[in-house]
Amino acid sequence: MSYMGKKKKDCLFHVDGFEEWMDQFCSDSCSNFSFPNQIHIDLCETEQEYILETDVPNVSEQNVVIKKMETGLNICILHNNSSLQRIIPLPATIIYKKMLACLENGYLAIHISKNEVANKHEKKVLFQIEN
């Protein structure tokens, strides 16, 4: 299978299960367009990390909980006495990588390192502390 004109063997980075994850991720993202009560997630990739992004207007860090599960991430957003939740499946090789969340101006980004391994007892994705 090829993506954007590149064959699998030509890819700079190879993570087992990543292509299947992307296929599932894209089909899940497209299916959410008709359900405004869902958390829509975009995925970006750099050489060092994967980035999951979503808009969460008028929400503070205290109202966002991101839990690591064996099969992926559970994102829960509490706002105005209601909650939204989305479980994002991740390949097993990625769930144990270091993750850090940032929330700024209603924009949530979850950075997943390609190289750094997380503490094995880490159950939540922590927010980046601004200096």
Short mmCIF file of C-alpha atoms in Angstrom, two decimals:
data_model
loop_
_atom_site.label_atom_id
_atom_site.label_comp_id
_atom_site.label_asym_id
_atom_site.label_seq_id
_atom_site.Cartn_x
_atom_site.Cartn_y
_atom_site.Cartn_z
CA MET A 1 0.00 0.00 0.00
CA SER A 2 1.33 3.48 -0.72
CA TYR A 3 0.58 6.85 0.82
CA MET A 4 1.10 10.12 -1.03
CA GLY A 5 3.08 8.40 -3.75
CA LYS A 6 5.55 6.73 -1.38
CA LYS A 7 5.88 3.02 -0.94
CA LYS A 8 6.12 1.52 2.53
CA LYS A 9 9.81 0.67 2.09
CA ASP A 10 10.58 4.32 1.18
CA CYS A 11 9.13 5.76 4.40
CA LEU A 12 11.58 7.47 6.75
CA PHE A 13 9.96 6.04 9.89
CA HIS A 14 8.31 2.67 10.29
CA VAL A 15 6.08 1.81 13.24
CA ASP A 16 4.34 -1.56 13.28
CA GLY A 17 0.60 -1.00 13.08
CA PHE A 18 0.88 2.67 12.10
CA GLU A 19 -0.69 2.24 8.65
CA GLU A 20 -3.64 0.34 10.12
CA TRP A 21 -3.96 3.01 12.81
CA MET A 22 -4.00 5.75 10.18
CA ASP A 23 -6.65 3.90 8.14
CA GLN A 24 -8.84 3.49 11.24
CA PHE A 25 -8.15 7.06 12.34
CA CYS A 26 -9.15 8.51 8.97
CA SER A 27 -12.33 6.46 8.76
CA ASP A 28 -13.26 7.46 12.34
CA SER A 29 -12.54 11.14 11.63
CA CYS A 30 -14.73 11.16 8.53
CA SER A 31 -17.60 9.48 10.34
CA ASN A 32 -17.70 12.22 13.00
CA PHE A 33 -18.74 15.00 10.63
CA SER A 34 -22.44 14.28 11.15
CA PHE A 35 -22.20 14.15 14.95
CA PRO A 36 -21.46 17.57 16.49
CA ASN A 37 -21.32 16.05 20.00
CA GLN A 38 -18.14 14.15 19.13
CA ILE A 39 -14.57 15.32 19.61
CA HIS A 40 -13.04 15.75 16.15
CA ILE A 41 -9.30 14.97 16.13
CA ASP A 42 -6.71 15.89 13.51
CA LEU A 43 -3.39 14.05 13.24
CA CYS A 44 -0.07 15.61 12.23
CA GLU A 45 3.38 14.06 12.08
CA THR A 46 6.87 15.56 12.31
CA GLU A 47 10.24 13.81 12.34
CA GLN A 48 10.21 13.72 16.16
CA GLU A 49 6.55 13.25 17.09
CA TYR A 50 2.91 12.60 16.28
CA ILE A 51 0.49 15.37 17.22
CA LEU A 52 -3.22 14.92 17.90
CA GLU A 53 -5.11 18.23 17.70
CA THR A 54 -8.64 19.41 18.48
CA ASP A 55 -10.52 22.64 19.14
CA VAL A 56 -11.92 22.96 22.66
CA PRO A 57 -13.20 26.54 23.00
CA ASN A 58 -13.86 27.92 26.48
CA VAL A 59 -12.31 24.90 28.23
CA SER A 60 -9.50 25.00 30.79
CA GLU A 61 -6.86 22.35 31.57
CA GLN A 62 -8.77 21.42 34.73
CA ASN A 63 -11.68 20.28 32.53
CA VAL A 64 -9.63 18.02 30.24
CA VAL A 65 -8.61 14.51 31.28
CA ILE A 66 -6.45 12.39 28.97
CA LYS A 67 -5.95 8.83 30.19
CA LYS A 68 -3.64 6.21 28.72
CA MET A 69 -5.24 2.82 28.20
CA GLU A 70 -3.68 -0.37 26.85
CA THR A 71 -5.38 0.18 23.51
CA GLY A 72 -5.19 3.96 23.15
CA LEU A 73 -6.09 7.33 24.66
CA ASN A 74 -9.33 8.29 26.39
CA ILE A 75 -9.97 12.04 26.05
CA CYS A 76 -12.73 13.46 28.25
CA ILE A 77 -13.74 17.13 28.16
CA LEU A 78 -16.07 18.57 30.80
CA HIS A 79 -17.89 21.79 29.91
CA ASN A 80 -21.13 23.44 31.07
CA ASN A 81 -22.37 20.44 33.09
CA SER A 82 -21.87 18.07 30.17
CA SER A 83 -19.02 15.93 28.92
CA LEU A 84 -17.60 14.76 25.63
CA GLN A 85 -15.45 11.67 25.36
CA ARG A 86 -13.45 10.04 22.61
CA ILE A 87 -11.31 6.93 22.71
CA ILE A 88 -8.52 7.04 20.16
CA PRO A 89 -7.03 3.64 19.34
CA LEU A 90 -3.22 3.62 19.20
CA PRO A 91 -0.75 0.89 18.22
CA ALA A 92 0.84 -0.78 21.24
CA THR A 93 4.27 0.55 20.24
CA ILE A 94 3.03 4.15 20.49
CA ILE A 95 0.98 4.05 23.70
CA TYR A 96 4.16 3.66 25.78
CA LYS A 97 5.89 6.70 24.29
CA LYS A 98 6.25 9.98 26.18
CA MET A 99 3.18 12.20 25.74
CA LEU A 100 2.56 15.81 26.68
CA ALA A 101 -0.57 17.93 26.23
CA CYS A 102 -0.84 21.68 25.59
CA LEU A 103 -4.01 23.76 25.80
CA GLU A 104 -3.84 27.31 24.52
CA ASN A 105 -6.58 29.63 23.26
CA GLY A 106 -9.11 26.80 22.96
CA TYR A 107 -6.73 24.56 21.04
CA LEU A 108 -5.66 21.20 22.51
CA ALA A 109 -2.57 19.42 21.18
CA ILE A 110 -1.28 16.06 22.41
CA HIS A 111 2.37 15.50 21.48
CA ILE A 112 3.49 11.86 21.24
CA SER A 113 7.25 11.35 21.02
CA LYS A 114 8.56 8.90 18.44
CA ASN A 115 11.74 8.27 20.42
CA GLU A 116 11.24 8.95 24.15
CA VAL A 117 9.66 6.21 26.24
CA ALA A 118 7.29 7.21 29.05
CA ASN A 119 7.45 6.10 32.65
CA LYS A 120 5.65 2.74 32.63
CA HIS A 121 3.44 3.79 35.56
CA GLU A 122 2.18 6.90 33.76
CA LYS A 123 -1.61 6.61 33.39
CA LYS A 124 -2.47 10.19 32.39
CA VAL A 125 -1.10 12.56 29.80
CA LEU A 126 0.16 15.61 31.67
CA PHE A 127 -0.05 19.20 30.50
CA GLN A 128 3.10 21.08 29.58
CA ILE A 129 4.17 23.55 32.24
CA GLU A 130 4.88 27.01 30.84
CA ASN A 131 8.08 28.71 32.02
#
